[in-house]
PDB file of C-alpha atoms and ligand atoms in Angstrom:
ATOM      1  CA  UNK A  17    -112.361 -55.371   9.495  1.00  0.00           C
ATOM      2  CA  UNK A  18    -110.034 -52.975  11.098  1.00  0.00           C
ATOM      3  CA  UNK A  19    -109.074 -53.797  15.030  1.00  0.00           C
ATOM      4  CA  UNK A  20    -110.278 -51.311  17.422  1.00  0.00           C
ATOM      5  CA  UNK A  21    -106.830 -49.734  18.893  1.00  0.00           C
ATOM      6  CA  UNK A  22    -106.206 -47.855  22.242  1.00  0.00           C
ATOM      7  CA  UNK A  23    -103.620 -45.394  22.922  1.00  0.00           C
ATOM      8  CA  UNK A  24    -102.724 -43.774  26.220  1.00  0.00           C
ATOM      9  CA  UNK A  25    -100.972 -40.385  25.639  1.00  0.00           C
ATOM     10  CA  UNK A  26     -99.537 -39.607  28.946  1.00  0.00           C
ATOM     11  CA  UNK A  27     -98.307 -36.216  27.994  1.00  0.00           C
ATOM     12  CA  UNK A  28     -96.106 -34.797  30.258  1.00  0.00           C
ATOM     13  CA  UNK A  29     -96.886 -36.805  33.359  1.00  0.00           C
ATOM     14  CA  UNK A  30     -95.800 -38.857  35.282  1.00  0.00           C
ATOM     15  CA  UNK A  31     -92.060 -40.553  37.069  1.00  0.00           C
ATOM     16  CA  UNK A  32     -90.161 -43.345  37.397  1.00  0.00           C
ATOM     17  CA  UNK A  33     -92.444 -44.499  40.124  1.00  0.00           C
ATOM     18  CA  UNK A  34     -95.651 -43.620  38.356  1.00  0.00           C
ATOM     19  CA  UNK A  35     -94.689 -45.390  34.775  1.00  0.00           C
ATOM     20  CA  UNK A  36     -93.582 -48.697  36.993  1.00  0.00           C
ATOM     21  CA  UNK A  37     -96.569 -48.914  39.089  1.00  0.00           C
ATOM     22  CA  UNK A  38     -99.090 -47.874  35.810  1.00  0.00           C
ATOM     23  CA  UNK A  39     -97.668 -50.564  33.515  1.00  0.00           C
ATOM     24  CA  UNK A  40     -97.745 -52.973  36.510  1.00  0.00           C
ATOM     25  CA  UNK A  41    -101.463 -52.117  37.283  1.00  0.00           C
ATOM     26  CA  UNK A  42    -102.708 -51.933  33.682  1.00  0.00           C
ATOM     27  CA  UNK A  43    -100.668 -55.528  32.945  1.00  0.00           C
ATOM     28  CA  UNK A  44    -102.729 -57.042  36.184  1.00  0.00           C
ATOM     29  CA  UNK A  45    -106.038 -55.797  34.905  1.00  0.00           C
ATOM     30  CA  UNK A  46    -105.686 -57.716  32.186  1.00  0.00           C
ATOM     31  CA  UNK A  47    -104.499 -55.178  29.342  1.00  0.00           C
ATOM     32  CA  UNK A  48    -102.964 -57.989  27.563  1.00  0.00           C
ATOM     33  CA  UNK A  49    -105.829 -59.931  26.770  1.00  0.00           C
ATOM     34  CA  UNK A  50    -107.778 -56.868  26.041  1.00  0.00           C
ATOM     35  CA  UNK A  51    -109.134 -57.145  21.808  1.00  0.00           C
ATOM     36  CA  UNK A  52    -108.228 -53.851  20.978  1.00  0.00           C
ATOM     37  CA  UNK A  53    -104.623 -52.732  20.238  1.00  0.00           C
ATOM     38  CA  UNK A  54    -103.232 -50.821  23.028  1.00  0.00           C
ATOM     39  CA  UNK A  55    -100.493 -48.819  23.017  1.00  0.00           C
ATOM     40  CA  UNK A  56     -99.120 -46.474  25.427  1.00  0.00           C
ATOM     41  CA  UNK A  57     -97.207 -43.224  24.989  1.00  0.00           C
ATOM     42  CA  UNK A  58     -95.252 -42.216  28.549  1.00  0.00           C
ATOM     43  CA  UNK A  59     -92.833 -39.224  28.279  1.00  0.00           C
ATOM     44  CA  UNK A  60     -89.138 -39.788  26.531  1.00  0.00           C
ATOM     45  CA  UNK A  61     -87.647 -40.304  29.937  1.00  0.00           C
ATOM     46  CA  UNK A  62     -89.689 -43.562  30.780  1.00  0.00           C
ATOM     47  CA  UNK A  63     -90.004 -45.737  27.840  1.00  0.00           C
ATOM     48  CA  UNK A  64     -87.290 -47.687  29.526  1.00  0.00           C
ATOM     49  CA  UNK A  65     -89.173 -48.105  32.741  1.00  0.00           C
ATOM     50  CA  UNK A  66     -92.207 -49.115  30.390  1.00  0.00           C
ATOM     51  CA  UNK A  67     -90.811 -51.289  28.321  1.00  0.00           C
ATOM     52  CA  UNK A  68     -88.962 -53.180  31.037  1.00  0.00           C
ATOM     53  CA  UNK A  69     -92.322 -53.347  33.153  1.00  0.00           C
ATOM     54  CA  UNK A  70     -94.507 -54.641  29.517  1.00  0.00           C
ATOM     55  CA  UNK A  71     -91.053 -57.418  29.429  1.00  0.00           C
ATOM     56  CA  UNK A  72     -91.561 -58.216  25.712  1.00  0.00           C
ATOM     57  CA  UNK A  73     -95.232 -58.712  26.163  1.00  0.00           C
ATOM     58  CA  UNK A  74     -96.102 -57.806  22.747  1.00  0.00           C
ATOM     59  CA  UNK A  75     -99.785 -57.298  23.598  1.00  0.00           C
ATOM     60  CA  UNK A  76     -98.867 -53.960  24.647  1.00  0.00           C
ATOM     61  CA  UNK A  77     -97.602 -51.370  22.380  1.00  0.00           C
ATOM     62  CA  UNK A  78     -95.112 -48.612  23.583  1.00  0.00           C
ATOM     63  CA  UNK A  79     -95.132 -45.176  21.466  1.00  0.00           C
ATOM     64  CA  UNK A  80     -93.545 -41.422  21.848  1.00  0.00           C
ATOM     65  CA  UNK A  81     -95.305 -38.547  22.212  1.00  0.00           C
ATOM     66  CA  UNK A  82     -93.135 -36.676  19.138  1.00  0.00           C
ATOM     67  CA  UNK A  83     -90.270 -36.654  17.591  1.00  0.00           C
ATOM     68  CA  UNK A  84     -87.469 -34.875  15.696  1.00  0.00           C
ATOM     69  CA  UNK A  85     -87.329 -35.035  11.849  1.00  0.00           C
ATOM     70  CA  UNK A  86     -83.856 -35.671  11.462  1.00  0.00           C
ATOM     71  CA  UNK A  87     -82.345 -38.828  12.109  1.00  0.00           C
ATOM     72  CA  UNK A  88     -78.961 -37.372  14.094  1.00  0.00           C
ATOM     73  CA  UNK A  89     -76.702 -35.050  15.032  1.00  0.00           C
ATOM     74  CA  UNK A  90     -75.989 -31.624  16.563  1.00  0.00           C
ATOM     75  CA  UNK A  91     -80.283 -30.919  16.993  1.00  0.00           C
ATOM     76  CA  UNK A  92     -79.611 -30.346  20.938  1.00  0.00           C
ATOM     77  CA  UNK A  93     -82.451 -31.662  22.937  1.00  0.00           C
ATOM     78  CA  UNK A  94     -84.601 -33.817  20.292  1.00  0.00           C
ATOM     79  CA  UNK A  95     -85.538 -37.350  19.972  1.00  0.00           C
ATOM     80  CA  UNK A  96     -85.145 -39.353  16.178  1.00  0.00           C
ATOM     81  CA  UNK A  97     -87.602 -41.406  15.406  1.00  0.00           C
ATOM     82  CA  UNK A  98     -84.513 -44.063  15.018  1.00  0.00           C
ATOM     83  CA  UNK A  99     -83.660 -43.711  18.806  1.00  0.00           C
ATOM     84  CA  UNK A 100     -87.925 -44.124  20.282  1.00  0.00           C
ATOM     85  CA  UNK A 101     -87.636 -47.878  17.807  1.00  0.00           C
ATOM     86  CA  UNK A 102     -84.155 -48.042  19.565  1.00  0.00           C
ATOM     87  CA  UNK A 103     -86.013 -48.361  22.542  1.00  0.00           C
ATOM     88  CA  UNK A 104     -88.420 -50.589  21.722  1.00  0.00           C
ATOM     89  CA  UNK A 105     -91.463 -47.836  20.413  1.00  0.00           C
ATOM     90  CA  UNK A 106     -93.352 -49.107  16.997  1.00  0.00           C
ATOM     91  CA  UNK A 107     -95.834 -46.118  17.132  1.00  0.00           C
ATOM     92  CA  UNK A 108     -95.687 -41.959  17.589  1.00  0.00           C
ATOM     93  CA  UNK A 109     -97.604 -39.410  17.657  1.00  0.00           C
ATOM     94  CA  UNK A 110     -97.342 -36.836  15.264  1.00  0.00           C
ATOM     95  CA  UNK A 111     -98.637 -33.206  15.202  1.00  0.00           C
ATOM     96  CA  UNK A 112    -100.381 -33.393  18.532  1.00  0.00           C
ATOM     97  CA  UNK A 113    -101.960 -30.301  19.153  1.00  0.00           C
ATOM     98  CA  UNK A 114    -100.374 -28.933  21.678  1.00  0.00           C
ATOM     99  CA  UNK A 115     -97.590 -29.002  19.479  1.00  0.00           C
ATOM    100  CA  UNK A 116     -99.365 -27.569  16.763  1.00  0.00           C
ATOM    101  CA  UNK A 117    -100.354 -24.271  19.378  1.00  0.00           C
ATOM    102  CA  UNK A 118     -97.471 -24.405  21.645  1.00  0.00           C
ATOM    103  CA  UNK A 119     -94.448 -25.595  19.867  1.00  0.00           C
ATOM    104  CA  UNK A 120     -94.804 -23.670  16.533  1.00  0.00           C
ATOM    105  CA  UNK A 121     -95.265 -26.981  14.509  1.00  0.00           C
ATOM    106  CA  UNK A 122     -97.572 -26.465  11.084  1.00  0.00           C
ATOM    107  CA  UNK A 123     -98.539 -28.778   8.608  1.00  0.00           C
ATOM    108  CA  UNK A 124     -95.394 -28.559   6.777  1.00  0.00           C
ATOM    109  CA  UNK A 125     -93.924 -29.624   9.710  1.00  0.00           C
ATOM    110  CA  UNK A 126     -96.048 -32.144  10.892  1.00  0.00           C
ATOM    111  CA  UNK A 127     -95.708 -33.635   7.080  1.00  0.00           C
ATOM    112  CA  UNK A 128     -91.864 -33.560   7.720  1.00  0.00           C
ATOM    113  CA  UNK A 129     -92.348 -35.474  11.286  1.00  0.00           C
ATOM    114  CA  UNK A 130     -95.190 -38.392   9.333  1.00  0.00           C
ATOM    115  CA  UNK A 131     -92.261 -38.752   7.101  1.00  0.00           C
ATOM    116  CA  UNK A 132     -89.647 -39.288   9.533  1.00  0.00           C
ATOM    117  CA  UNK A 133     -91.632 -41.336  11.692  1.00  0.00           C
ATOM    118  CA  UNK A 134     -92.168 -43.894   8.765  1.00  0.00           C
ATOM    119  CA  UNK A 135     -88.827 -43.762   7.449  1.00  0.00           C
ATOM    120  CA  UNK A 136     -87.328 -45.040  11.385  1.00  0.00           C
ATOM    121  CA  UNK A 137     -90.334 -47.584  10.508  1.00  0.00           C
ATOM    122  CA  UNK A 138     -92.467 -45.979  13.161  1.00  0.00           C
ATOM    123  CA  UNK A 139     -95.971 -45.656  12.622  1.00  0.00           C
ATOM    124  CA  UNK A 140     -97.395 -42.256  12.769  1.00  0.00           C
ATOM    125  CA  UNK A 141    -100.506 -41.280  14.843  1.00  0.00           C
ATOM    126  CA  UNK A 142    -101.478 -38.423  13.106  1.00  0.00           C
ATOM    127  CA  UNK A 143    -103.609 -35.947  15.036  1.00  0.00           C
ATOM    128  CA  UNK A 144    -105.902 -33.503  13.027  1.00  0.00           C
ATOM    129  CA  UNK A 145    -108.434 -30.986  14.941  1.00  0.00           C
ATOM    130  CA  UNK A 146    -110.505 -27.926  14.459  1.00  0.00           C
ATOM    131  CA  UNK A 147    -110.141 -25.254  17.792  1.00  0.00           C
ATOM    132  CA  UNK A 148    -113.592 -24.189  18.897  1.00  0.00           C
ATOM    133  CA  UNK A 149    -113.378 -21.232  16.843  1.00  0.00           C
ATOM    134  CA  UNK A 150    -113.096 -22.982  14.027  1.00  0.00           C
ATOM    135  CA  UNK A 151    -115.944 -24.905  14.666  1.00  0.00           C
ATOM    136  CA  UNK A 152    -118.343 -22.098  15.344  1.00  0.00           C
ATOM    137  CA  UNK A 153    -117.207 -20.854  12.340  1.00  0.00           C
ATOM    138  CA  UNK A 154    -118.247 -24.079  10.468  1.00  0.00           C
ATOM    139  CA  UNK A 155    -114.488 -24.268   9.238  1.00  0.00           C
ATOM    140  CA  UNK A 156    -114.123 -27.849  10.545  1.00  0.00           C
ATOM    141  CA  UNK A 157    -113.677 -29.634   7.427  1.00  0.00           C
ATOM    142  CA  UNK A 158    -111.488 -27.144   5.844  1.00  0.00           C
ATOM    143  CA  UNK A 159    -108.837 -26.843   8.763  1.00  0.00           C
ATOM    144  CA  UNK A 160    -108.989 -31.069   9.260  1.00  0.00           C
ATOM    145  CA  UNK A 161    -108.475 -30.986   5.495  1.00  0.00           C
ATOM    146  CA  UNK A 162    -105.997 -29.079   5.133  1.00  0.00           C
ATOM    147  CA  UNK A 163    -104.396 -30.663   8.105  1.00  0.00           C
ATOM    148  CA  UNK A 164    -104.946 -33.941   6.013  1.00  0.00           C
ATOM    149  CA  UNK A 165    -103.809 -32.210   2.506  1.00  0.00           C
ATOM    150  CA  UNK A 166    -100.633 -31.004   3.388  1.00  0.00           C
ATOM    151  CA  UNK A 167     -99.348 -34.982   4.340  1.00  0.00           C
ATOM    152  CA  UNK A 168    -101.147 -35.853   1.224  1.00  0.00           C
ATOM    153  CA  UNK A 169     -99.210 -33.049  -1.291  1.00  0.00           C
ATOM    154  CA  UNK A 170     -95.517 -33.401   0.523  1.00  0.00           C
ATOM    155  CA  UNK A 171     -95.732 -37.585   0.541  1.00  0.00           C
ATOM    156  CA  UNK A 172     -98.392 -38.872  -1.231  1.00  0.00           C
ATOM    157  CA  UNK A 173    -101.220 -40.937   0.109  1.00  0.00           C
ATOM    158  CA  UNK A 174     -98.941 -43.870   0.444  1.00  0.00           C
ATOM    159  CA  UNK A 175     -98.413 -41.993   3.774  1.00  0.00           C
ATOM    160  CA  UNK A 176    -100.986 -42.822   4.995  1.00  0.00           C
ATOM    161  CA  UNK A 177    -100.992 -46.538   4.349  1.00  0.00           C
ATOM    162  CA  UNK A 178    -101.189 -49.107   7.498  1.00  0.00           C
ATOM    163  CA  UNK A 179    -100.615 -45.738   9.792  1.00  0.00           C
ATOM    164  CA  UNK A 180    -103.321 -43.804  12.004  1.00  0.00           C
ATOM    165  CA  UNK A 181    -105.004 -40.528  11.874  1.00  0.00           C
ATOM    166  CA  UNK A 182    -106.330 -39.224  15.235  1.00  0.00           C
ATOM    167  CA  UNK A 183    -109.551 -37.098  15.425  1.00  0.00           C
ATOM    168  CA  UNK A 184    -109.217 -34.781  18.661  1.00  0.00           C
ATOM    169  CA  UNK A 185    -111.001 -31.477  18.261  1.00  0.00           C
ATOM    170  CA  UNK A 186    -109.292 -29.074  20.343  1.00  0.00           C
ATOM    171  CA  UNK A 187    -112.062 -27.666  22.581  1.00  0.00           C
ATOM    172  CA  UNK A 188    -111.971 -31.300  24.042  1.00  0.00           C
ATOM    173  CA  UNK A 189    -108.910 -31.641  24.825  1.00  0.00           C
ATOM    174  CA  UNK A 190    -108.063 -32.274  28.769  1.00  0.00           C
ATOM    175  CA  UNK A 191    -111.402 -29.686  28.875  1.00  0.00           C
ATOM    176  CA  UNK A 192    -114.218 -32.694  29.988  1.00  0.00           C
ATOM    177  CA  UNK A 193    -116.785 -31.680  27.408  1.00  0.00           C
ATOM    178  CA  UNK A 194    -116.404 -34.350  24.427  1.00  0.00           C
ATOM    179  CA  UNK A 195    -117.680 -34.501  20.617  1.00  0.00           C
ATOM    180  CA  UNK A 196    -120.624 -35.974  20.727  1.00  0.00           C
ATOM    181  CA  UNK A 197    -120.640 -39.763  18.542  1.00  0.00           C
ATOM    182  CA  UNK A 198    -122.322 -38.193  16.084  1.00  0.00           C
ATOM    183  CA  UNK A 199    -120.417 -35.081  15.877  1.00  0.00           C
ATOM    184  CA  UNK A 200    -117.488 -37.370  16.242  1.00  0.00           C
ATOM    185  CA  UNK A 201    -118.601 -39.406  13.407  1.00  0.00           C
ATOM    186  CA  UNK A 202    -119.205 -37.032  11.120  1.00  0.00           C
ATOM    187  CA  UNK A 203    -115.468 -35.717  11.009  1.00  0.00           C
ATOM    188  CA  UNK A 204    -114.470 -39.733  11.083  1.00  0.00           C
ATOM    189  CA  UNK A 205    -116.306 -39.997   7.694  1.00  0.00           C
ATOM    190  CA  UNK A 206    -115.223 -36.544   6.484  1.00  0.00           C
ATOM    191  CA  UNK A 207    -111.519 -37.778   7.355  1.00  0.00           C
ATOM    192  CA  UNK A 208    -111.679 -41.350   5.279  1.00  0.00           C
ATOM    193  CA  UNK A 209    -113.763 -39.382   2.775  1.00  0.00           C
ATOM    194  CA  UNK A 210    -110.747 -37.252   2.109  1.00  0.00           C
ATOM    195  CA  UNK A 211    -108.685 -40.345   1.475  1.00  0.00           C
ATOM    196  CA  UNK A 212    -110.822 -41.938  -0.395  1.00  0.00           C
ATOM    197  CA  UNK A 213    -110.184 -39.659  -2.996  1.00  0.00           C
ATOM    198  CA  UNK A 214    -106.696 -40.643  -3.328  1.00  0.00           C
ATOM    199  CA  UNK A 215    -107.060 -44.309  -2.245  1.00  0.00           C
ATOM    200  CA  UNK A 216    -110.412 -46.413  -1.427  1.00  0.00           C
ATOM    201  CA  UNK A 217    -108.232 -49.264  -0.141  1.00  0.00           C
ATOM    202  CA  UNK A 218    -105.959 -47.037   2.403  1.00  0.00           C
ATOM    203  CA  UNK A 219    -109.104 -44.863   3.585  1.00  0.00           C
ATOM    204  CA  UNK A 220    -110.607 -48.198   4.631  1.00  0.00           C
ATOM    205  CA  UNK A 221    -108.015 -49.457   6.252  1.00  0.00           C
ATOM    206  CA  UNK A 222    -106.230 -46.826   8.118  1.00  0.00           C
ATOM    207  CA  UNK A 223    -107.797 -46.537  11.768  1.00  0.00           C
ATOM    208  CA  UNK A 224    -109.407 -43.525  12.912  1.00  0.00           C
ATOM    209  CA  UNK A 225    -109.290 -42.728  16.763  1.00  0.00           C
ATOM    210  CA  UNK A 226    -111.196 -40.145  18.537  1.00  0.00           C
ATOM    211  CA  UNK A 227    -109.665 -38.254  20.725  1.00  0.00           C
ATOM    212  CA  UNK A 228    -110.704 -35.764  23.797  1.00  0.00           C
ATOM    213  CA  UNK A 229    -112.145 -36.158  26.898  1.00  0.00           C
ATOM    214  CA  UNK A 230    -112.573 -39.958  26.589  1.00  0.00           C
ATOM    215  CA  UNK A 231    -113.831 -41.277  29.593  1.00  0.00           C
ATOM    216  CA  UNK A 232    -114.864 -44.718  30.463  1.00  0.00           C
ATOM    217  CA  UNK A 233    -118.859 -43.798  30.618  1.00  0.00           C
ATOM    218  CA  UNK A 234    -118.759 -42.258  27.379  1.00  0.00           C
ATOM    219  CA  UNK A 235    -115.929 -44.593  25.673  1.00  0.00           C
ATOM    220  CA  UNK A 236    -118.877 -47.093  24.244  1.00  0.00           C
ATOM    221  CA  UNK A 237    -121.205 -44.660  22.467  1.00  0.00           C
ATOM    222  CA  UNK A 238    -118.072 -43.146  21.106  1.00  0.00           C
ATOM    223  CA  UNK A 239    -116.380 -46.324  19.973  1.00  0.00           C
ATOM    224  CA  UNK A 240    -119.854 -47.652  18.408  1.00  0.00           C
ATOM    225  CA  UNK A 241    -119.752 -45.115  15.561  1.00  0.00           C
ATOM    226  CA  UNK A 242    -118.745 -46.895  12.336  1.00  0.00           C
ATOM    227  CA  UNK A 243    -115.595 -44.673  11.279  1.00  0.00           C
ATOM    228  CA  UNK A 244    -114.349 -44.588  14.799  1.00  0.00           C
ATOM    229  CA  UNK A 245    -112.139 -47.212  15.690  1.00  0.00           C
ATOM    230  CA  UNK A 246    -110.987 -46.314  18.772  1.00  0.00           C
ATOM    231  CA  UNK A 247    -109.304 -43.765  20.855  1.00  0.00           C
ATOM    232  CA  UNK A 248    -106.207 -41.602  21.704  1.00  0.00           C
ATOM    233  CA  UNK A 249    -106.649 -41.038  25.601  1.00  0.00           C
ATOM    234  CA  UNK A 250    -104.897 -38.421  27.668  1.00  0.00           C
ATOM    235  CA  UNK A 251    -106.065 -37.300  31.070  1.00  0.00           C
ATOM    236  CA  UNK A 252    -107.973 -41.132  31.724  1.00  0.00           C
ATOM    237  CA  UNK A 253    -104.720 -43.188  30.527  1.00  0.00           C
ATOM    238  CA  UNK A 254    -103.074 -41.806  33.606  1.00  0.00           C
ATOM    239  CA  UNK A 255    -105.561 -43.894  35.971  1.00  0.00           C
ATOM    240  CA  UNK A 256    -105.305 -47.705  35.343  1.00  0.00           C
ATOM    241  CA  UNK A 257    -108.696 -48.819  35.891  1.00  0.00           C
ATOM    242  CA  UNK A 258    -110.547 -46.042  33.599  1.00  0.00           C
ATOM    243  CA  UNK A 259    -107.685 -46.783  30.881  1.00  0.00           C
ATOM    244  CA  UNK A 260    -108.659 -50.390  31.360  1.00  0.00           C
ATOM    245  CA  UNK A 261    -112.502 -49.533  31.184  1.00  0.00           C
ATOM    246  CA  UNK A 262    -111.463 -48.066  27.500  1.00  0.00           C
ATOM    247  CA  UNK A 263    -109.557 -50.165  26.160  1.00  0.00           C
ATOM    248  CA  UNK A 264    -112.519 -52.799  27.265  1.00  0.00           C
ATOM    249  CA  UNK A 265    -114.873 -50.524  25.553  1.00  0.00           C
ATOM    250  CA  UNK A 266    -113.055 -50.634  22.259  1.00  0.00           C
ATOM    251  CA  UNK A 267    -112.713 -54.152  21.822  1.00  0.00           C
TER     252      UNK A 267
HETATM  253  P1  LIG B 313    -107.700 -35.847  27.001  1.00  0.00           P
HETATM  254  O1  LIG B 313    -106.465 -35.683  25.994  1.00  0.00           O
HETATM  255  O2  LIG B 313    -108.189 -37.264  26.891  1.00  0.00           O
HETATM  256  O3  LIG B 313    -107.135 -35.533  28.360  1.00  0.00           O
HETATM  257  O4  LIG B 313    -108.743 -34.865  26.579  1.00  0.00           O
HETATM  258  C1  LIG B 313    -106.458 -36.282  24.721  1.00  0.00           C
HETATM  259  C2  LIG B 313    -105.194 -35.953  23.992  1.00  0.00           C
HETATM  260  O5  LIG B 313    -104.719 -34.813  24.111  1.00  0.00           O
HETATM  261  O6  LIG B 313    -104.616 -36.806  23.290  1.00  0.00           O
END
């Protein structure tokens, strides 16, 4: 039975203020004792501020938003994935798309960062997504599994063990109109299909989390598809009580 798991990607939001008061708010609403995993992602510049505010409460995860594939050196403005679990992060996200469109990153990449991320002993939140052309023209599955492929070719399925894959079609993204749960679903499946191939026992294991436009009053019907086990939230992790009212919803 895989745990439900939560993740707020704040993108690039946010202070010093902001991160205090938000892990203060979401640690008084009860975020601790919620079932699923939660794990927030605030911008480089405040994991400190986060991780003082969780204070070791290991109920709460802390992740980055990206990260560089090497591990040091003269790579002038990037982040290793050695320094985020330096500062207390156990997860990242990889290959966010807004990356993928706005920072050049392609799968080869993105295979490069899933890599790095597990050798710093990170664990990758791989994001995977189809832009709305795509869609309409039904090249979904090939884009997500190509997306899926190239991680597969450069390390191996092993990759993909214990780690998570994030479904978040682009047209949702920050745009209010979300997959439906069935439209949703039907990627999820596609997705653990794919792995499945390689590996029955990592495909049904590895969590699965929706992402785009995830709001709390359509968080349930989401989160009650079988293959979706949760969900990668940007815009609503920003506001404490609707991050709250997911993370409730998954667990
Ligand atoms: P959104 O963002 O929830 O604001 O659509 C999701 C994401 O980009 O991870």
């Amino acid at each position: 039975m895989r745990q439900p798991m939560v993740a707020g990607n704040w993108k690039m939001n946010g202070s010093r203020d902001f991160t205090h008061t938000l892990v203060s708010d979401l640690l008084a609403g009860g975020v601790s004792s919620c079932a699923a995993k939660v794990v927030i992602c605030p911008p480089f510049p405040y994991l400190g501020v986060a991780s003082d505010g969780l204070d070791g409460n290991g109920e709460v995860a802390l992740g980055g938003q990206n990260l560089d594939v090497h591990e040091s050196g003269a790579y002038t403005g990037e982040v290793s994935g050695a320094m985020l679990a330096d500062m207390g992060c156990e997860y990242v996200i990889v290959g966010h798309s807004e990356r993928r469109a706005l920072y050049g990153e392609d799968n080869a990449r993105v295979a490069d960062k899933v890599r790095a991320a597990r050798a710093a002993g990170l664990v990758p939140i791989l994001c995977v997504g189809e832009t709305l052309a795509e869609r309409e023209a039904d090249r979904t599955e090939a884009v997500v599994g190509a997306q899926l492929d190239a991680v597969i070719e450069a390390l191996g399925v092993e990759a993909f063990d214990g780690t998570v894959v994030a479904y978040e079609p682009v047209w949702a993204i920050g745009t209010g109109r979300t997959a439906s749960g069935e439209q949703a679903q039907a990627v999820h499946a596609f997705i653990r299909g794919r792995l499945s191939r390689h590996d029955g026992e990592v495909a049904s294991a590895i969590r699965i989390l929706y992402g785009g436009s995830v709001k709390p009053d359509n968080a349930a019907a989401l989160f009650a598809e079988p293959d979706i086990d949760g969900g990668l939230i940007g815009g609503a992790s920003l506001k404490a009580a609707d991050f709250l009212a997911i993370c409730n919803a998954a667990g």
